[in-house]
PDB file of C-alpha atoms in Angstrom:
ATOM      1  CA  MET A 917      74.247  83.541 130.202  1.00  0.00           C
ATOM      2  CA  LYS A 918      71.685  82.898 127.448  1.00  0.00           C
ATOM      3  CA  LYS A 919      69.302  85.396 128.987  1.00  0.00           C
ATOM      4  CA  CYS A 920      71.933  88.150 128.855  1.00  0.00           C
ATOM      5  CA  GLY A 921      71.940  87.861 125.073  1.00  0.00           C
ATOM      6  CA  ARG A 922      68.215  88.566 124.974  1.00  0.00           C
ATOM      7  CA  ASP A 923      68.776  92.214 125.821  1.00  0.00           C
ATOM      8  CA  ILE A 924      69.397  93.038 122.159  1.00  0.00           C
ATOM      9  CA  LEU A 925      65.836  91.922 121.389  1.00  0.00           C
ATOM     10  CA  LYS A 926      64.260  94.320 123.856  1.00  0.00           C
ATOM     11  CA  SER A 927      62.875  97.751 123.077  1.00  0.00           C
ATOM     12  CA  ASN A 928      64.613 100.214 125.366  1.00  0.00           C
ATOM     13  CA  TRP A 929      63.813 103.566 123.798  1.00  0.00           C
ATOM     14  CA  LYS A 930      63.167 105.159 127.190  1.00  0.00           C
ATOM     15  CA  MET A 931      66.846 104.721 128.019  1.00  0.00           C
ATOM     16  CA  LEU A 932      67.708 107.221 125.294  1.00  0.00           C
ATOM     17  CA  GLU A 933      66.539 109.879 127.743  1.00  0.00           C
ATOM     18  CA  VAL A 934      69.447 108.829 129.969  1.00  0.00           C
ATOM     19  CA  GLU A 935      72.098 108.288 127.300  1.00  0.00           C
ATOM     20  CA  LYS A 936      71.559 110.768 124.506  1.00  0.00           C
ATOM     21  CA  PRO A 937      72.684 109.740 121.024  1.00  0.00           C
ATOM     22  CA  ASP A 938      75.390 111.796 119.307  1.00  0.00           C
ATOM     23  CA  ARG A 939      72.783 113.307 116.999  1.00  0.00           C
ATOM     24  CA  ASP A 940      71.234 115.079 119.998  1.00  0.00           C
ATOM     25  CA  LYS A 941      74.684 116.317 121.030  1.00  0.00           C
ATOM     26  CA  LYS A 942      74.962 118.125 117.683  1.00  0.00           C
ATOM     27  CA  ILE A 943      77.825 115.906 116.546  1.00  0.00           C
ATOM     28  CA  PRO A 944      77.921 115.827 112.706  1.00  0.00           C
ATOM     29  CA  ILE A 945      76.259 112.923 110.948  1.00  0.00           C
ATOM     30  CA  PRO A 946      78.711 110.208 109.812  1.00  0.00           C
ATOM     31  CA  PRO A 947      79.231 109.518 106.092  1.00  0.00           C
ATOM     32  CA  TYR A 948      76.499 107.404 104.488  1.00  0.00           C
ATOM     33  CA  ILE A 949      79.109 105.402 102.598  1.00  0.00           C
ATOM     34  CA  LYS A 950      82.584 104.189 103.466  1.00  0.00           C
ATOM     35  CA  PRO A 951      85.286 106.140 101.590  1.00  0.00           C
ATOM     36  CA  TYR A 952      86.846 104.430  98.592  1.00  0.00           C
ATOM     37  CA  ASP A 953      89.674 105.009  96.131  1.00  0.00           C
ATOM     38  CA  GLU A 954      88.130 106.861  93.205  1.00  0.00           C
ATOM     39  CA  ASN A 955      91.171 105.885  91.118  1.00  0.00           C
ATOM     40  CA  GLY A 956      90.679 102.186  91.830  1.00  0.00           C
ATOM     41  CA  GLU A 957      89.742  99.484  89.328  1.00  0.00           C
ATOM     42  CA  PHE A 958      85.973  99.553  88.757  1.00  0.00           C
ATOM     43  CA  ILE A 959      83.513  97.373  86.904  1.00  0.00           C
ATOM     44  CA  ASP A 960      80.489  99.123  85.461  1.00  0.00           C
ATOM     45  CA  LEU A 961      77.238  97.380  86.296  1.00  0.00           C
ATOM     46  CA  ILE A 962      74.078  97.434  84.202  1.00  0.00           C
ATOM     47  CA  PRO A 963      72.030 100.545  85.127  1.00  0.00           C
ATOM     48  CA  PRO A 964      68.758  99.685  86.920  1.00  0.00           C
ATOM     49  CA  GLU A 965      66.661 101.257  84.171  1.00  0.00           C
ATOM     50  CA  ASN A 966      68.275  98.926  81.603  1.00  0.00           C
ATOM     51  CA  ILE A 967      67.769  95.701  83.560  1.00  0.00           C
ATOM     52  CA  LYS A 968      65.108  93.511  81.955  1.00  0.00           C
ATOM     53  CA  LEU A 969      64.979  90.772  84.593  1.00  0.00           C
ATOM     54  CA  GLY A 970      62.641  89.790  87.404  1.00  0.00           C
ATOM     55  CA  ASN A 971      59.292  90.121  85.647  1.00  0.00           C
ATOM     56  CA  ILE A 972      57.666  87.308  87.612  1.00  0.00           C
ATOM     57  CA  ASP A 973      54.519  87.474  89.706  1.00  0.00           C
ATOM     58  CA  ILE A 974      55.475  88.292  93.318  1.00  0.00           C
ATOM     59  CA  ARG A 975      53.107  85.642  94.654  1.00  0.00           C
ATOM     60  CA  ARG A 976      54.910  82.947  92.674  1.00  0.00           C
ATOM     61  CA  VAL A 977      58.279  84.193  93.928  1.00  0.00           C
ATOM     62  CA  LEU A 978      57.138  84.129  97.552  1.00  0.00           C
ATOM     63  CA  GLU A 979      55.650  80.653  97.250  1.00  0.00           C
ATOM     64  CA  ASN A 980      58.802  79.223  95.633  1.00  0.00           C
ATOM     65  CA  ARG A 981      61.282  80.921  97.955  1.00  0.00           C
ATOM     66  CA  LYS A 982      63.410  78.615 100.060  1.00  0.00           C
ATOM     67  CA  SER A 983      67.030  78.237 101.119  1.00  0.00           C
ATOM     68  CA  ARG A 984      69.041  76.589  98.361  1.00  0.00           C
ATOM     69  CA  ARG A 985      72.469  75.047  98.944  1.00  0.00           C
ATOM     70  CA  THR A 986      72.976  73.237  95.639  1.00  0.00           C
ATOM     71  CA  PHE A 987      73.931  75.229  92.569  1.00  0.00           C
ATOM     72  CA  GLU A 988      74.516  74.536  88.885  1.00  0.00           C
ATOM     73  CA  ASP A 989      78.055  75.030  87.626  1.00  0.00           C
ATOM     74  CA  LYS A 990      76.925  77.918  85.446  1.00  0.00           C
ATOM     75  CA  PRO A 991      77.947  81.577  85.527  1.00  0.00           C
ATOM     76  CA  LEU A 992      75.766  84.497  86.468  1.00  0.00           C
ATOM     77  CA  THR A 993      75.547  87.222  83.866  1.00  0.00           C
ATOM     78  CA  LEU A 994      76.633  90.743  84.695  1.00  0.00           C
ATOM     79  CA  GLU A 995      73.007  91.818  84.303  1.00  0.00           C
ATOM     80  CA  GLU A 996      71.898  89.240  86.874  1.00  0.00           C
ATOM     81  CA  LEU A 997      74.544  90.374  89.336  1.00  0.00           C
ATOM     82  CA  SER A 998      73.612  94.027  88.738  1.00  0.00           C
ATOM     83  CA  TYR A 999      69.981  93.179  89.448  1.00  0.00           C
ATOM     84  CA  LEU A1000      70.795  91.367  92.689  1.00  0.00           C
ATOM     85  CA  LEU A1001      73.034  94.168  93.923  1.00  0.00           C
ATOM     86  CA  TYR A1002      70.714  97.044  93.120  1.00  0.00           C
ATOM     87  CA  TYR A1003      67.671  95.449  94.709  1.00  0.00           C
ATOM     88  CA  THR A1004      69.500  94.524  97.903  1.00  0.00           C
ATOM     89  CA  GLN A1005      71.371  97.784  98.584  1.00  0.00           C
ATOM     90  CA  GLY A1006      70.842 100.118  95.643  1.00  0.00           C
ATOM     91  CA  VAL A1007      70.634 103.856  96.270  1.00  0.00           C
ATOM     92  CA  LYS A1008      67.496 105.472  94.833  1.00  0.00           C
ATOM     93  CA  SER A1009      68.212 109.018  96.012  1.00  0.00           C
ATOM     94  CA  ILE A1010      70.487 111.073  98.262  1.00  0.00           C
ATOM     95  CA  VAL A1011      68.998 113.851 100.389  1.00  0.00           C
ATOM     96  CA  LYS A1012      71.105 116.927 101.163  1.00  0.00           C
ATOM     97  CA  ASP A1013      74.254 114.804 100.750  1.00  0.00           C
ATOM     98  CA  LYS A1014      73.521 113.291 104.177  1.00  0.00           C
ATOM     99  CA  VAL A1015      70.937 110.514 103.882  1.00  0.00           C
ATOM    100  CA  THR A1016      70.331 107.783 101.305  1.00  0.00           C
ATOM    101  CA  PHE A1017      67.036 106.183 100.389  1.00  0.00           C
ATOM    102  CA  ARG A1018      67.563 102.659  99.116  1.00  0.00           C
ATOM    103  CA  THR A1019      65.736  99.614  97.801  1.00  0.00           C
ATOM    104  CA  VAL A1020      65.530  98.169 101.331  1.00  0.00           C
ATOM    105  CA  PRO A1021      64.264  99.749 104.564  1.00  0.00           C
ATOM    106  CA  SER A1022      66.608 100.829 107.340  1.00  0.00           C
ATOM    107  CA  ALA A1023      66.002 102.301 110.779  1.00  0.00           C
ATOM    108  CA  GLY A1024      66.006 106.065 110.409  1.00  0.00           C
ATOM    109  CA  ALA A1025      67.451 105.691 106.899  1.00  0.00           C
ATOM    110  CA  THR A1026      70.852 105.128 108.540  1.00  0.00           C
ATOM    111  CA  HIS A1027      71.774 102.164 106.290  1.00  0.00           C
ATOM    112  CA  PRO A1028      74.733 100.762 108.257  1.00  0.00           C
ATOM    113  CA  LEU A1029      75.529  97.963 105.783  1.00  0.00           C
ATOM    114  CA  GLU A1030      78.319  97.675 103.235  1.00  0.00           C
ATOM    115  CA  THR A1031      78.284  94.914 100.591  1.00  0.00           C
ATOM    116  CA  TYR A1032      81.325  92.837  99.644  1.00  0.00           C
ATOM    117  CA  LEU A1033      81.397  90.061  97.060  1.00  0.00           C
ATOM    118  CA  LEU A1034      83.547  87.001  96.575  1.00  0.00           C
ATOM    119  CA  ILE A1035      83.097  86.349  92.871  1.00  0.00           C
ATOM    120  CA  PHE A1036      83.782  82.861  91.531  1.00  0.00           C
ATOM    121  CA  ASN A1037      81.706  82.566  88.362  1.00  0.00           C
ATOM    122  CA  VAL A1038      80.298  85.734  86.796  1.00  0.00           C
ATOM    123  CA  GLU A1039      80.598  86.342  83.054  1.00  0.00           C
ATOM    124  CA  GLY A1040      83.256  88.906  82.220  1.00  0.00           C
ATOM    125  CA  VAL A1041      84.386  89.375  85.839  1.00  0.00           C
ATOM    126  CA  GLU A1042      87.632  87.953  87.193  1.00  0.00           C
ATOM    127  CA  LYS A1043      87.564  85.891  90.359  1.00  0.00           C
ATOM    128  CA  GLY A1044      88.263  87.973  93.414  1.00  0.00           C
ATOM    129  CA  LEU A1045      87.047  90.127  96.261  1.00  0.00           C
ATOM    130  CA  TYR A1046      84.997  93.187  95.332  1.00  0.00           C
ATOM    131  CA  ARG A1047      83.032  95.894  97.068  1.00  0.00           C
ATOM    132  CA  TYR A1048      79.743  97.266  95.801  1.00  0.00           C
ATOM    133  CA  ILE A1049      79.650 101.066  95.689  1.00  0.00           C
ATOM    134  CA  PRO A1050      75.889 101.719  95.635  1.00  0.00           C
ATOM    135  CA  THR A1051      76.060 105.479  95.123  1.00  0.00           C
ATOM    136  CA  ILE A1052      77.612 104.955  91.686  1.00  0.00           C
ATOM    137  CA  HIS A1053      76.329 101.398  91.096  1.00  0.00           C
ATOM    138  CA  LYS A1054      79.756  99.943  90.380  1.00  0.00           C
ATOM    139  CA  LEU A1055      82.023  97.200  91.680  1.00  0.00           C
ATOM    140  CA  LEU A1056      85.401  98.129  93.120  1.00  0.00           C
ATOM    141  CA  LEU A1057      88.089  95.465  92.900  1.00  0.00           C
ATOM    142  CA  ILE A1058      89.827  94.845  96.209  1.00  0.00           C
ATOM    143  CA  LYS A1059      91.987  91.867  95.268  1.00  0.00           C
ATOM    144  CA  LYS A1060      92.014  89.180  92.592  1.00  0.00           C
ATOM    145  CA  GLY A1061      92.092  85.480  93.335  1.00  0.00           C
ATOM    146  CA  ASP A1062      90.065  82.363  94.046  1.00  0.00           C
ATOM    147  CA  PHE A1063      88.977  82.521  97.677  1.00  0.00           C
ATOM    148  CA  SER A1064      86.694  79.475  97.628  1.00  0.00           C
ATOM    149  CA  ARG A1065      88.783  77.554 100.166  1.00  0.00           C
ATOM    150  CA  GLU A1066      89.064  80.584 102.442  1.00  0.00           C
ATOM    151  CA  ILE A1067      85.309  81.193 102.518  1.00  0.00           C
ATOM    152  CA  VAL A1068      84.605  77.532 103.344  1.00  0.00           C
ATOM    153  CA  ASP A1069      87.150  77.603 106.159  1.00  0.00           C
ATOM    154  CA  ALA A1070      85.796  80.897 107.502  1.00  0.00           C
ATOM    155  CA  THR A1071      82.241  79.511 107.535  1.00  0.00           C
ATOM    156  CA  LEU A1072      83.196  76.461 109.577  1.00  0.00           C
ATOM    157  CA  GLY A1073      83.341  74.013 106.685  1.00  0.00           C
ATOM    158  CA  GLN A1074      80.129  74.897 104.819  1.00  0.00           C
ATOM    159  CA  ALA A1075      81.303  73.627 101.441  1.00  0.00           C
ATOM    160  CA  PHE A1076      78.369  74.897  99.383  1.00  0.00           C
ATOM    161  CA  LEU A1077      79.608  78.488  99.687  1.00  0.00           C
ATOM    162  CA  GLY A1078      82.717  77.633  97.709  1.00  0.00           C
ATOM    163  CA  LYS A1079      80.591  76.115  94.941  1.00  0.00           C
ATOM    164  CA  SER A1080      78.433  79.193  94.395  1.00  0.00           C
ATOM    165  CA  ALA A1081      78.822  81.798  91.676  1.00  0.00           C
ATOM    166  CA  VAL A1082      79.165  84.661  94.146  1.00  0.00           C
ATOM    167  CA  VAL A1083      79.023  85.157  97.897  1.00  0.00           C
ATOM    168  CA  PHE A1084      77.369  88.301  99.241  1.00  0.00           C
ATOM    169  CA  ILE A1085      79.014  89.474 102.469  1.00  0.00           C
ATOM    170  CA  TRP A1086      77.412  92.259 104.469  1.00  0.00           C
ATOM    171  CA  THR A1087      79.358  94.230 107.006  1.00  0.00           C
ATOM    172  CA  ALA A1088      77.987  96.757 109.443  1.00  0.00           C
ATOM    173  CA  ILE A1089      79.482 100.126 110.252  1.00  0.00           C
ATOM    174  CA  PRO A1090      77.687 100.452 113.608  1.00  0.00           C
ATOM    175  CA  TYR A1091      78.305 104.142 114.207  1.00  0.00           C
ATOM    176  CA  ARG A1092      76.035 105.152 111.320  1.00  0.00           C
ATOM    177  CA  THR A1093      73.107 103.891 113.370  1.00  0.00           C
ATOM    178  CA  GLU A1094      74.587 104.497 116.833  1.00  0.00           C
ATOM    179  CA  TRP A1095      74.880 108.177 115.955  1.00  0.00           C
ATOM    180  CA  LYS A1096      71.095 108.367 115.774  1.00  0.00           C
ATOM    181  CA  TYR A1097      69.947 105.662 118.191  1.00  0.00           C
ATOM    182  CA  SER A1098      72.831 105.063 120.621  1.00  0.00           C
ATOM    183  CA  PHE A1099      72.781 101.544 122.127  1.00  0.00           C
ATOM    184  CA  GLU A1100      69.359 100.803 120.616  1.00  0.00           C
ATOM    185  CA  ALA A1101      71.132 100.730 117.237  1.00  0.00           C
ATOM    186  CA  HIS A1102      72.398  97.173 117.558  1.00  0.00           C
ATOM    187  CA  LYS A1103      68.945  95.639 117.390  1.00  0.00           C
ATOM    188  CA  THR A1104      68.021  97.654 114.321  1.00  0.00           C
ATOM    189  CA  ILE A1105      71.323  96.846 112.567  1.00  0.00           C
ATOM    190  CA  ALA A1106      70.517  93.144 112.852  1.00  0.00           C
ATOM    191  CA  ILE A1107      67.018  93.799 111.509  1.00  0.00           C
ATOM    192  CA  ASP A1108      68.455  95.802 108.596  1.00  0.00           C
ATOM    193  CA  ALA A1109      70.682  92.870 107.633  1.00  0.00           C
ATOM    194  CA  GLY A1110      67.581  90.693 107.531  1.00  0.00           C
ATOM    195  CA  HIS A1111      65.861  93.152 105.201  1.00  0.00           C
ATOM    196  CA  ALA A1112      68.783  93.040 102.759  1.00  0.00           C
ATOM    197  CA  CYS A1113      69.041  89.267 102.786  1.00  0.00           C
ATOM    198  CA  GLN A1114      65.314  88.777 102.270  1.00  0.00           C
ATOM    199  CA  ASN A1115      65.508  90.999  99.204  1.00  0.00           C
ATOM    200  CA  LEU A1116      68.347  88.789  97.973  1.00  0.00           C
ATOM    201  CA  TYR A1117      66.200  85.681  98.456  1.00  0.00           C
ATOM    202  CA  LEU A1118      63.347  87.177  96.450  1.00  0.00           C
ATOM    203  CA  THR A1119      65.392  88.700  93.645  1.00  0.00           C
ATOM    204  CA  ALA A1120      67.432  85.504  93.288  1.00  0.00           C
ATOM    205  CA  GLU A1121      64.277  83.400  93.141  1.00  0.00           C
ATOM    206  CA  SER A1122      62.842  85.670  90.448  1.00  0.00           C
ATOM    207  CA  ILE A1123      65.726  84.882  88.062  1.00  0.00           C
ATOM    208  CA  ASN A1124      66.016  81.132  88.690  1.00  0.00           C
ATOM    209  CA  CYS A1125      68.854  81.531  91.153  1.00  0.00           C
ATOM    210  CA  GLY A1126      69.048  80.464  94.760  1.00  0.00           C
ATOM    211  CA  THR A1127      70.623  81.576  97.998  1.00  0.00           C
ATOM    212  CA  CYS A1128      70.951  80.514 101.613  1.00  0.00           C
ATOM    213  CA  ALA A1129      71.513  82.940 104.469  1.00  0.00           C
ATOM    214  CA  VAL A1130      74.562  82.109 106.598  1.00  0.00           C
ATOM    215  CA  ALA A1131      75.135  83.393 110.117  1.00  0.00           C
ATOM    216  CA  ALA A1132      77.514  80.657 111.294  1.00  0.00           C
ATOM    217  CA  TYR A1133      81.074  81.776 110.696  1.00  0.00           C
ATOM    218  CA  ASP A1134      84.356  82.532 112.419  1.00  0.00           C
ATOM    219  CA  GLN A1135      84.197  86.269 113.087  1.00  0.00           C
ATOM    220  CA  GLU A1136      87.948  86.851 113.084  1.00  0.00           C
ATOM    221  CA  ALA A1137      88.481  84.793 109.935  1.00  0.00           C
ATOM    222  CA  MET A1138      85.675  86.515 108.025  1.00  0.00           C
ATOM    223  CA  ASP A1139      86.787  90.012 108.986  1.00  0.00           C
ATOM    224  CA  LYS A1140      90.364  89.170 108.025  1.00  0.00           C
ATOM    225  CA  LEU A1141      89.281  87.674 104.702  1.00  0.00           C
ATOM    226  CA  ILE A1142      87.653  90.889 103.490  1.00  0.00           C
ATOM    227  CA  GLY A1143      90.008  93.238 105.337  1.00  0.00           C
ATOM    228  CA  VAL A1144      87.853  95.025 107.918  1.00  0.00           C
ATOM    229  CA  ASP A1145      88.894  95.967 111.436  1.00  0.00           C
ATOM    230  CA  VAL A1146      86.173  94.210 113.534  1.00  0.00           C
ATOM    231  CA  ASN A1147      85.580  97.277 115.699  1.00  0.00           C
ATOM    232  CA  ASP A1148      84.385 100.071 113.399  1.00  0.00           C
ATOM    233  CA  GLU A1149      83.322  97.618 110.675  1.00  0.00           C
ATOM    234  CA  LEU A1150      82.534  93.927 110.978  1.00  0.00           C
ATOM    235  CA  VAL A1151      80.888  91.090 109.081  1.00  0.00           C
ATOM    236  CA  VAL A1152      77.309  90.450 110.199  1.00  0.00           C
ATOM    237  CA  TYR A1153      75.748  88.208 107.528  1.00  0.00           C
ATOM    238  CA  LEU A1154      76.499  86.453 104.268  1.00  0.00           C
ATOM    239  CA  ALA A1155      74.751  84.482 101.530  1.00  0.00           C
ATOM    240  CA  PRO A1156      76.004  82.568  98.461  1.00  0.00           C
ATOM    241  CA  VAL A1157      74.136  82.818  95.161  1.00  0.00           C
ATOM    242  CA  GLY A1158      74.131  80.458  92.211  1.00  0.00           C
ATOM    243  CA  LYS A1159      71.947  79.053  89.469  1.00  0.00           C
ATOM    244  CA  SER A1160      69.297  76.810  90.983  1.00  0.00           C
ATOM    245  CA  LYS A1161      69.391  73.083  90.241  1.00  0.00           C
TER     246      LYS A1161
END
């Protein structure tokens, strides 16, 4: 049984000659971002060019990086949150209204990830569930409330998530990558999630914050918590962030 799971780690590009991806069938490219209500309640983030954080030597950041599960009971600033969001999934440019280039790499520039936030302690932002809209660099409110108990329950009792300032939750929309790479997409989606989380580790470390990647969670509970359907969009990774002790 364990060996069956290893198939996702294998490189099987030759099989694409047998099962052509939808791109080769001339099926239109899927949207690079999930639709959203343009009349929803948004929070403006600090534009990347106005962010004055993170001016620390990269070598020092890499040497100090580690998983941190203990956080100070202090809020993040909106500038700090803007910094973390932009440098984990920010859109630098859009090509022909079809492809985005971002602050993290992605297989074939397919960028299958969406970013959701459970905010507990950010200055000027109410507690609640939000979604990051990277094309406009804004937060979209999904629902208000304190979901600290729900996130601990959904992550199998990992209490430190509920004591963070914010929890980053990444979902995947698999078809964005399947369209280009068929079944080979699932390996690269997992790799893409790792790219995003590593950027979060480094950006957090550079502003005296900490994070800890979490892959142990109840799939059904997590998907239900943020309101995704588990088939066309599903949670793949999450990480809490807070001020380092």
